[in-house]
mmCIF file of C-alpha atoms in Angstrom:
data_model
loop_
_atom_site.group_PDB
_atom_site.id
_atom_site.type_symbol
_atom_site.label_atom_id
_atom_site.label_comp_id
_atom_site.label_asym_id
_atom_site.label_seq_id
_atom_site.Cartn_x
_atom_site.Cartn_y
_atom_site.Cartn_z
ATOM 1 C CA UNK A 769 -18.079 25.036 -12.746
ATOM 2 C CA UNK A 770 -16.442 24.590 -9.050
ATOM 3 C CA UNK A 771 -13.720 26.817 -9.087
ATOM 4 C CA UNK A 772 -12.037 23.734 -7.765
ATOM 5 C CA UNK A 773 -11.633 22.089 -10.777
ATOM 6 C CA UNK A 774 -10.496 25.381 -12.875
ATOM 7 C CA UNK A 775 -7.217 26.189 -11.768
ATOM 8 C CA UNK A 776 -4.087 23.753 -11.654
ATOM 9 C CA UNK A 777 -2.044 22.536 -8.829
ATOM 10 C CA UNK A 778 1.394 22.303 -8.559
ATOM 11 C CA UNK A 779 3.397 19.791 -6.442
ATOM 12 C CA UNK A 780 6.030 21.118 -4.174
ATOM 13 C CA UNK A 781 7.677 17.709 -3.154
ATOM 14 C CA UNK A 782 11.467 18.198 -1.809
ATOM 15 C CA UNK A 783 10.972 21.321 -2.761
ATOM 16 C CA UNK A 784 12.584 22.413 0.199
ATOM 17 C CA UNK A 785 16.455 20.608 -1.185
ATOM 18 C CA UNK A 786 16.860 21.620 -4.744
ATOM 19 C CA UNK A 787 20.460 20.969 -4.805
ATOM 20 C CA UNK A 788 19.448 17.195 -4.200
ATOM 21 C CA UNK A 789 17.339 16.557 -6.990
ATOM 22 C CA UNK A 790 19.856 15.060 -9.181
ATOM 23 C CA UNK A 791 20.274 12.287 -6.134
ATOM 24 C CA UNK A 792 16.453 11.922 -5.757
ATOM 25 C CA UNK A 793 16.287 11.355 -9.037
ATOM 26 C CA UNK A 794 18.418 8.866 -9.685
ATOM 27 C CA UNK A 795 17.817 7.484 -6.156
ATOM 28 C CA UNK A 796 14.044 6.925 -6.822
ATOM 29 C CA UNK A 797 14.034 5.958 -10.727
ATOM 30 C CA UNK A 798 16.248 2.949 -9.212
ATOM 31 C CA UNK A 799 14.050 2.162 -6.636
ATOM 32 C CA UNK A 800 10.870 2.412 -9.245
ATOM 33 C CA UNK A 801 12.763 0.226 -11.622
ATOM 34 C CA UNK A 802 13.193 -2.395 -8.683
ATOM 35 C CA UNK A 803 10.033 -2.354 -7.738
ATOM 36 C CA UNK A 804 8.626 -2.927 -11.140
ATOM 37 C CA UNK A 805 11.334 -5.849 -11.723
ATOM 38 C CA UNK A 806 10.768 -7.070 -8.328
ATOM 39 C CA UNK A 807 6.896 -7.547 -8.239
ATOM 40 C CA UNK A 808 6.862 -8.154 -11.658
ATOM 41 C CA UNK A 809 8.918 -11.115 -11.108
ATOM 42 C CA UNK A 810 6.226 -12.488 -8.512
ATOM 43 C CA UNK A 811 3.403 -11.732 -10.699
ATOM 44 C CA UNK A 812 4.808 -13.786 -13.681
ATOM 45 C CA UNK A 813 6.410 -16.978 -11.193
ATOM 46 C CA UNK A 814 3.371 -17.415 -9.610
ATOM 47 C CA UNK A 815 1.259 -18.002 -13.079
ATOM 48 C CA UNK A 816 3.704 -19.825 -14.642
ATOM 49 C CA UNK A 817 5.402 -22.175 -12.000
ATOM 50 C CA UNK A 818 2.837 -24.985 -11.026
ATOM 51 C CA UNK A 819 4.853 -25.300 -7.261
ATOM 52 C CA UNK A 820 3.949 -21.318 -6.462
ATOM 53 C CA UNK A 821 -0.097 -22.522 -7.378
ATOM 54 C CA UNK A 822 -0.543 -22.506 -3.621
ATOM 55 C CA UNK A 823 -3.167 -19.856 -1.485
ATOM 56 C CA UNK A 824 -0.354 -17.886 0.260
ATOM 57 C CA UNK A 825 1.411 -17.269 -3.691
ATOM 58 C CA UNK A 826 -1.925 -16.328 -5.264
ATOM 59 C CA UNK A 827 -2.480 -13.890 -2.476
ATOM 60 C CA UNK A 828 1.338 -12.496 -2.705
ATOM 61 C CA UNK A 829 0.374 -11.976 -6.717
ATOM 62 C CA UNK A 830 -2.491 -9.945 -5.346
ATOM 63 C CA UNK A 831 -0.249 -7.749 -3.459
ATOM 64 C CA UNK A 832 2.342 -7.710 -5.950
ATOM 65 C CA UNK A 833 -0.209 -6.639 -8.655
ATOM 66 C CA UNK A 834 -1.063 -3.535 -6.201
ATOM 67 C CA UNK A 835 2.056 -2.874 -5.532
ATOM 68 C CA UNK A 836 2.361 -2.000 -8.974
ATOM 69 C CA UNK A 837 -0.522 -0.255 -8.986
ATOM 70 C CA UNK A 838 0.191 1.937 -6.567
ATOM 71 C CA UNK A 839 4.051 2.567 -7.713
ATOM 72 C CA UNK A 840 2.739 3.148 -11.160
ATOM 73 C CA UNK A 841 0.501 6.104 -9.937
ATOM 74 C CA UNK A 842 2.874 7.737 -7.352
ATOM 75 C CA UNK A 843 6.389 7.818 -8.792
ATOM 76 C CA UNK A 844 6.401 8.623 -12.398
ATOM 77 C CA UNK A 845 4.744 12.010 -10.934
ATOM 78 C CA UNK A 846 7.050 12.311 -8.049
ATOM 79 C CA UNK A 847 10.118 12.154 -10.488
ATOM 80 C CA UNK A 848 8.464 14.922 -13.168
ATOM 81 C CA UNK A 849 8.226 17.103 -10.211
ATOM 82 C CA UNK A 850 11.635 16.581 -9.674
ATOM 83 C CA UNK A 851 12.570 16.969 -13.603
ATOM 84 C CA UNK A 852 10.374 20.012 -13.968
ATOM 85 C CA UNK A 853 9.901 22.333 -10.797
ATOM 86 C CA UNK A 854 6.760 24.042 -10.743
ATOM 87 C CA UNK A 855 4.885 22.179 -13.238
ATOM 88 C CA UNK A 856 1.005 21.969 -12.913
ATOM 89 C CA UNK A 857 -1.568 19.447 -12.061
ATOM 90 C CA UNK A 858 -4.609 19.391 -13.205
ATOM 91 C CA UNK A 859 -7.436 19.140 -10.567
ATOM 92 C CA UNK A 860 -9.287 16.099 -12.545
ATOM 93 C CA UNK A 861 -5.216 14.193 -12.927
ATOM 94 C CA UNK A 862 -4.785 15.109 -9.110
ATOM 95 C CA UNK A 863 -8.359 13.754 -8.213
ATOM 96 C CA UNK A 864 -7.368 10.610 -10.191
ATOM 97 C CA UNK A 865 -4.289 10.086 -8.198
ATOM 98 C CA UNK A 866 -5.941 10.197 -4.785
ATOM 99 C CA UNK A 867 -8.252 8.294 -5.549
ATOM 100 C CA UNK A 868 -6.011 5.542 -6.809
ATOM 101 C CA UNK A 869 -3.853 6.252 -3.924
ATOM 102 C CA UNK A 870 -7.089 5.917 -1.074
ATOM 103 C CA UNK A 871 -8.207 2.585 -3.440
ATOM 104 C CA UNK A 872 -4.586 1.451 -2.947
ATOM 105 C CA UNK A 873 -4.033 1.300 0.175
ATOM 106 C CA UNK A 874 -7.500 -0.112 1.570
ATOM 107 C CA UNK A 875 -7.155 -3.160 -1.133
ATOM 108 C CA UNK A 876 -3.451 -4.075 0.655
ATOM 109 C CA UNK A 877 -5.042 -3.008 3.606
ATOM 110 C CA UNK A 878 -6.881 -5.929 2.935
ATOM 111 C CA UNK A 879 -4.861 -7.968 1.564
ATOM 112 C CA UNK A 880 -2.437 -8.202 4.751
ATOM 113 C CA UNK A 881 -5.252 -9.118 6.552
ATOM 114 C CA UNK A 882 -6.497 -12.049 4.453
ATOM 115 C CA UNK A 883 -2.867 -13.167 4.074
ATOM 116 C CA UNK A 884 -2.126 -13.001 8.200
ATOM 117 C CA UNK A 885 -5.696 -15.515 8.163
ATOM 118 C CA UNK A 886 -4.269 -17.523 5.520
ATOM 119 C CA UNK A 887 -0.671 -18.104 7.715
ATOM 120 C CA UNK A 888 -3.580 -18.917 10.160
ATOM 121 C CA UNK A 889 -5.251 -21.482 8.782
ATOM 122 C CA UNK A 890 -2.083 -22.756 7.480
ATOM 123 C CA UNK A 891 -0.563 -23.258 11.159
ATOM 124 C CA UNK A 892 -3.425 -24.088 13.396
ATOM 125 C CA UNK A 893 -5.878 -25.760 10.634
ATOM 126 C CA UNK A 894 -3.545 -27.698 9.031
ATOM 127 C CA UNK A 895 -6.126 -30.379 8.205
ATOM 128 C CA UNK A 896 -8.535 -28.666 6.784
ATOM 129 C CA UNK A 897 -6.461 -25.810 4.880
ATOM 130 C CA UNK A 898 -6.772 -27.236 1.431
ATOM 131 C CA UNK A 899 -10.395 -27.692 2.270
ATOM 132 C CA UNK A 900 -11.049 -24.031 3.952
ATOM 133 C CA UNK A 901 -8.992 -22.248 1.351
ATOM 134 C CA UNK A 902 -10.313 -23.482 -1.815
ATOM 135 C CA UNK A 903 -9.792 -21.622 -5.392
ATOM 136 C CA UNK A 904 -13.221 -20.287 -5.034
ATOM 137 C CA UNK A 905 -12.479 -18.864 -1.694
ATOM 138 C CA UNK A 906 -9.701 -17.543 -2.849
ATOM 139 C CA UNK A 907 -10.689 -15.770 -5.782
ATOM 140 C CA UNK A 908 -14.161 -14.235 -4.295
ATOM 141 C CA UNK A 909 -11.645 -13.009 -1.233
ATOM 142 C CA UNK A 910 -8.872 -11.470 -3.744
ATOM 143 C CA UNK A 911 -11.674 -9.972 -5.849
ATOM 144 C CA UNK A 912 -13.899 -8.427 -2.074
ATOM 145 C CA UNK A 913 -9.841 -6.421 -1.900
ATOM 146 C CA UNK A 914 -9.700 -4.933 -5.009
ATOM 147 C CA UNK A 915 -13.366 -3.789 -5.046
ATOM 148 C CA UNK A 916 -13.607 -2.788 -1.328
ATOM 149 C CA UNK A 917 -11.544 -0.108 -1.493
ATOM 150 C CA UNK A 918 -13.614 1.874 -4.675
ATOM 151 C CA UNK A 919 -16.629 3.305 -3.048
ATOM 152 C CA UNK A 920 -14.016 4.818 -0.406
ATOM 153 C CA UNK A 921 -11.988 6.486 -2.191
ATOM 154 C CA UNK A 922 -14.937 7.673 -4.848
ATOM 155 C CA UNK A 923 -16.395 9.189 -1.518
ATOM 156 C CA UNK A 924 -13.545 10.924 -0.262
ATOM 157 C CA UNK A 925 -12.209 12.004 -3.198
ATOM 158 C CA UNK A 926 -15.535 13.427 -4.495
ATOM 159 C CA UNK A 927 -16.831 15.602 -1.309
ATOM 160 C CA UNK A 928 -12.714 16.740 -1.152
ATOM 161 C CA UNK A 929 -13.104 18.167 -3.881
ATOM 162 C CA UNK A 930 -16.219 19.891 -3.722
ATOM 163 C CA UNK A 931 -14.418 22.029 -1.067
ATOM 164 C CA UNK A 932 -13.766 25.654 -2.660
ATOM 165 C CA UNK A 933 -9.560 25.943 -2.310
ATOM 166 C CA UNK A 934 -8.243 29.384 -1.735
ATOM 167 C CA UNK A 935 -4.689 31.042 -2.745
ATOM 168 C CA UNK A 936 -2.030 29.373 -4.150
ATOM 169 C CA UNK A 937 -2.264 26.040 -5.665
ATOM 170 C CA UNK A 938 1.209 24.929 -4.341
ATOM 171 C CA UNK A 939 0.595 20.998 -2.776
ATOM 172 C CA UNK A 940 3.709 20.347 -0.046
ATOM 173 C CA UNK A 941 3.634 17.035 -1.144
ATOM 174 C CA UNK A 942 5.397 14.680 -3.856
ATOM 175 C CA UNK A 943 1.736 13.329 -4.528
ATOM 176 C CA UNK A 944 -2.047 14.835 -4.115
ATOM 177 C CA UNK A 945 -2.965 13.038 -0.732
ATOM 178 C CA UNK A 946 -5.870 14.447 1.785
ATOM 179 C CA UNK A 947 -3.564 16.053 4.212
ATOM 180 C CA UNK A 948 -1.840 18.077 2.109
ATOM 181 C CA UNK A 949 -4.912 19.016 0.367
ATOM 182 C CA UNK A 950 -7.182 19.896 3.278
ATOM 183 C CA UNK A 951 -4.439 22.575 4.265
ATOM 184 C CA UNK A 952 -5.360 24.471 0.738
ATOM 185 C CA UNK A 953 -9.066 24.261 1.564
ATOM 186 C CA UNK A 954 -11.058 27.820 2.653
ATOM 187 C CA UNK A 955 -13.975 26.192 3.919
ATOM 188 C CA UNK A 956 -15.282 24.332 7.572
ATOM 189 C CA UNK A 957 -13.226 21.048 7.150
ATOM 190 C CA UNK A 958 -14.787 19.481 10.633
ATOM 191 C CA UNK A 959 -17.832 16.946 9.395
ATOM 192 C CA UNK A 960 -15.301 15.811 6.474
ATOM 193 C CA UNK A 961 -12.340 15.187 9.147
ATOM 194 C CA UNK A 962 -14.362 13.313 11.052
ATOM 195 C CA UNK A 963 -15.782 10.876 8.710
ATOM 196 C CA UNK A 964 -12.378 10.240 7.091
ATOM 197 C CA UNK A 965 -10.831 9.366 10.674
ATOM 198 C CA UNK A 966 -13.678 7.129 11.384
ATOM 199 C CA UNK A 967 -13.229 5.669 7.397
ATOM 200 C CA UNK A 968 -9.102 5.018 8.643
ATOM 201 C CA UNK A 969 -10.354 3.539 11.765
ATOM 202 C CA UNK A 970 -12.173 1.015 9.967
ATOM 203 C CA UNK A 971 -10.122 0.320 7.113
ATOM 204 C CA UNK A 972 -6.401 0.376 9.091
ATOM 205 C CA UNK A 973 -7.171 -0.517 12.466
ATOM 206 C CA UNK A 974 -10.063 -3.048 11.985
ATOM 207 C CA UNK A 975 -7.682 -5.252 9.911
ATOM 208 C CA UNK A 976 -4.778 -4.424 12.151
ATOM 209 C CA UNK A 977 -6.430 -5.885 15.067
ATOM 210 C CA UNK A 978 -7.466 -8.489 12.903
ATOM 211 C CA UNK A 979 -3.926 -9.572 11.651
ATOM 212 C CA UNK A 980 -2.694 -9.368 15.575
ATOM 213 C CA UNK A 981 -5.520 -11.606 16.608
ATOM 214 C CA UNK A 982 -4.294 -14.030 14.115
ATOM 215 C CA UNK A 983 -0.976 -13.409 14.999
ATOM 216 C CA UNK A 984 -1.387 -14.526 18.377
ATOM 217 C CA UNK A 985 -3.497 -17.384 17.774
ATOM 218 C CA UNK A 986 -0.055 -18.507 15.156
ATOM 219 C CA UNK A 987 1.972 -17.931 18.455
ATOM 220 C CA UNK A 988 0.304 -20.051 20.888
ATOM 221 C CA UNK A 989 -0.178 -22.809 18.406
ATOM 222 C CA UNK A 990 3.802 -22.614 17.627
ATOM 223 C CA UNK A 991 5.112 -22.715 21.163
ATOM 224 C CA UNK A 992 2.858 -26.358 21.588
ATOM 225 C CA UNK A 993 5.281 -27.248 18.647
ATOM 226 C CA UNK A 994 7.656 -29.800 20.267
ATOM 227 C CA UNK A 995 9.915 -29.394 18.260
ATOM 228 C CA UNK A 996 12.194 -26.585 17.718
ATOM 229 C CA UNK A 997 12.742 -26.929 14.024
ATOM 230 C CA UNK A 998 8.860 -27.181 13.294
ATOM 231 C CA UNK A 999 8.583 -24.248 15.473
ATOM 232 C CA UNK A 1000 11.218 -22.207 13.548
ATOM 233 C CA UNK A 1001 9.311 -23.162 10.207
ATOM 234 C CA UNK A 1002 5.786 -22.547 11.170
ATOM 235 C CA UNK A 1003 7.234 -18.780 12.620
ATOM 236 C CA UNK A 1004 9.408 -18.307 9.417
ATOM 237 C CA UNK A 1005 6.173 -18.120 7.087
ATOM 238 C CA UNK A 1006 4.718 -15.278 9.242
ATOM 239 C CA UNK A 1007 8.018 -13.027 9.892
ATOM 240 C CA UNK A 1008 8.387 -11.592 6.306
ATOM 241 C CA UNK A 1009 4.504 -10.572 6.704
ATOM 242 C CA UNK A 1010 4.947 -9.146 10.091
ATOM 243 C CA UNK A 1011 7.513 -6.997 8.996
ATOM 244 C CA UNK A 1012 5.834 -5.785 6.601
ATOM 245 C CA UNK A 1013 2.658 -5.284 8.502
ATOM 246 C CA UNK A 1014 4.353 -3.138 11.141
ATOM 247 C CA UNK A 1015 6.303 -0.853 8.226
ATOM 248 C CA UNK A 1016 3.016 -0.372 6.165
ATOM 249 C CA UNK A 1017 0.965 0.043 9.126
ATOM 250 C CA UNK A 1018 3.099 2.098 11.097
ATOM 251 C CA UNK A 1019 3.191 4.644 8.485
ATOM 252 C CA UNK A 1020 0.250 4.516 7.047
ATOM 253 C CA UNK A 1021 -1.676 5.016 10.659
ATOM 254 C CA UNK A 1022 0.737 8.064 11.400
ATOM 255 C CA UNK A 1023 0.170 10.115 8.492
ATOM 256 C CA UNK A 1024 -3.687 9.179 7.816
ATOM 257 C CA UNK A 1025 -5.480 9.043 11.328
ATOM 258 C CA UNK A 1026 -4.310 12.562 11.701
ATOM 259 C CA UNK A 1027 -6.017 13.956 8.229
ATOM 260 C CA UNK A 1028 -4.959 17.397 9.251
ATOM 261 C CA UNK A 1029 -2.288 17.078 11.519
ATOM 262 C CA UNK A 1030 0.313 19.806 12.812
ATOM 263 C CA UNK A 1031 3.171 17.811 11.328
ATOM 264 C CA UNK A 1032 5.588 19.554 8.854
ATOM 265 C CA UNK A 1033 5.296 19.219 5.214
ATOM 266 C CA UNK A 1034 9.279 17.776 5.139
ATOM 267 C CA UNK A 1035 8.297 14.984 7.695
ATOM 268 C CA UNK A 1036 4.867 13.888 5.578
ATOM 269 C CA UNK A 1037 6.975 13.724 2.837
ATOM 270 C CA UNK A 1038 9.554 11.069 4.864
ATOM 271 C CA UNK A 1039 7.152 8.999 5.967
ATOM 272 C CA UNK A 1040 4.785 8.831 2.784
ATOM 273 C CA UNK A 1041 8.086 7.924 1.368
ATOM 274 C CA UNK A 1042 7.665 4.328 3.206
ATOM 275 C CA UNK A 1043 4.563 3.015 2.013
ATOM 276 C CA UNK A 1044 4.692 4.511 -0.848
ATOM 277 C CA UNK A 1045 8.174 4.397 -2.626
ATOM 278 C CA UNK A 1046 10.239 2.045 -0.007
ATOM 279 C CA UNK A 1047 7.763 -1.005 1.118
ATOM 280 C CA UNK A 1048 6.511 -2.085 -2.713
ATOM 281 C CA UNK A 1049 10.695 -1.722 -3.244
ATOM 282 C CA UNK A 1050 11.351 -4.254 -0.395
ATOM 283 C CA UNK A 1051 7.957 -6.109 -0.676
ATOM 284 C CA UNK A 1052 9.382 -8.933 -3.202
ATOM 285 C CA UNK A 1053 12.420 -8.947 -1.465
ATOM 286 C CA UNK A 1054 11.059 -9.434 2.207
ATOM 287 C CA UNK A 1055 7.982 -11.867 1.166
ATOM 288 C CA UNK A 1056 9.167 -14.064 -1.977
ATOM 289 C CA UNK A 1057 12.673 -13.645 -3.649
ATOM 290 C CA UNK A 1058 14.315 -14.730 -0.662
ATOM 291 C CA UNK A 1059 12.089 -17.739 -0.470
ATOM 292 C CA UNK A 1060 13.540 -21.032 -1.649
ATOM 293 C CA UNK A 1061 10.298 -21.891 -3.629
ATOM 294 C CA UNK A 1062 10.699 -18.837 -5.596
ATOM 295 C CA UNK A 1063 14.342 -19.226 -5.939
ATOM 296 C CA UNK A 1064 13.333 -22.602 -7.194
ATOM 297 C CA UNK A 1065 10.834 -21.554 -9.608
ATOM 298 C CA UNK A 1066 12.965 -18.847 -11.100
ATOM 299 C CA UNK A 1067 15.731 -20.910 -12.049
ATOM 300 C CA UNK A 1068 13.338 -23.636 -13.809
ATOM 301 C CA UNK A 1069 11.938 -20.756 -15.998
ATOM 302 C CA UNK A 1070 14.639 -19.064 -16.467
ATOM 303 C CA UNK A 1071 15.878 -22.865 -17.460
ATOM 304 C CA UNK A 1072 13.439 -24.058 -18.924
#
């Protein structure tokens, strides 16, 4: 057997600040907790409530349900690192998580861009929205996310680990990502770099470009808007998106367009926080629960 799959790894996240792992703990069981309240909350609303039956809710569910996804593999790991210093991985649970993690984040990838073309139809296709965006539409999109992002991460995770890795086992990390990974690896890393910057190209930047084209299609449709209080609604249903966009983006790009980058193992950490832990926190918040057809919809279940 590859020696790469015979030995454990062990996750040094925060490592570095043991007297504030009683803090982290607590800090990031809360924010877990919210995050599984707070998506949950959109998951259930939008099945149940017959108003949030709309296109831009059934894609919000989508992102809700990877939201969970994605906090469901990262943090109960991050806080039994915390709870136990020092305990092992095992290479096939460590291969599991990155390859959730990689599967993760090209579905909402994805996601964010079919939701900036749905605020585009929406705004400049008014017309022919409920037409364009039919249920089937909808559906075959939602189900092209979830799947596009398997035979990426199966890739990547696969020839990653068929890499021989050398001396310790410690990961500088809270969760098994490429970066942190590649650094353990005793082996010509070059051809593998390579194709996973030109995979990050295509799954981060493509869409990025995407969602700004749509973006500024939204923009110069709005300003023809005489007036200013259709102008401030159309805008309102793309701001909670675009902040979210640039947060998950911003991150995202920083830490995976440089696989192997000369950036310190504290300041991955930091920023992995954000699209990991932070942005599925704030998701429900930013998007839906502040939204007066949610609002609405919660108090006639919770009513009714």
């Amino acid at each position: 057997m590859n020696q790469s799959w015979t030995h454990e790894f062990v996750l040094l996240g925060f490592a570095h600040v043991p007297l504030l792992r009683p803090l982290l703990i607590t800090l990031f069981l809360t924010m877990f907790l919210l995050t599984l309240l707070g998506n949950g909350l959109i998951v259930m609303l939008s099945m149940w409530d017959p108003a949030l039956r709309t296109p831009m809710y059934f894609f919000l569910r989508q992102l809700a349900l990877v939201e969970l996804c994605f906090s469901l593999d990262i943090v109960p790991r991050l806080l039994a690192t915390l709870l136990w210093p020092g305990c092992g991985m095992s290479p096939v649970d460590c291969a599991l998580q990155l390859l959730l993690v990689l599967a993760c984040l090209t579905s909402e990838c994805f996601l964010l861009t079919i939701m900036a073309w749905d605020r585009y139809v929406a705004i400049c296709r008014p017309l022919h929205y409920g037409a364009i965006m039919s249920p089937q539409l909808c559906h075959l999109l939602a189900t092209t996310c979830w799947l596009a992002g398997v035979p990426v991460s199966l890739v990547f995770t696969i020839w990653l680990f068929s890499f021989p890795f050398c001396g310790p086992r410690g990961i500088h990390h809270f969760f098994c990502d490429i970066a942190p990974l590649l650094s353990l690896v005793c082996a010509d890393t070059r051809v593998f770099e390579t194709n996973v910057l030109v995979a990050t190209v295509l799954v981060i930047m493509v869409p990025f470009c995407l969602i700004a084209a749509s973006y500024i299609a939204v923009l110069v449709t709005v300003l023809r808007v005489p007036s200013a209080t259709g102008r401030h609604k159309a805008l309102s249903t793309c701001a909670s998106h675009f902040i979210v966009v640039v947060l998950f983006y911003g991150t995202t790009g920083i830490i995976h367009l440089r696989p192997k980058a000369s950036y310190s193992p504290e300041s991955k950490q930091v920023v992995s926080l954000s699209y990991t832990v932070v942005t599925p926190m704030l998701n429900p918040l930013i998007y839906s629960l502040r939204n007066k057809e949610v609002k609405a919809a919660l108090g006639r279940v919770c009513s009714g």
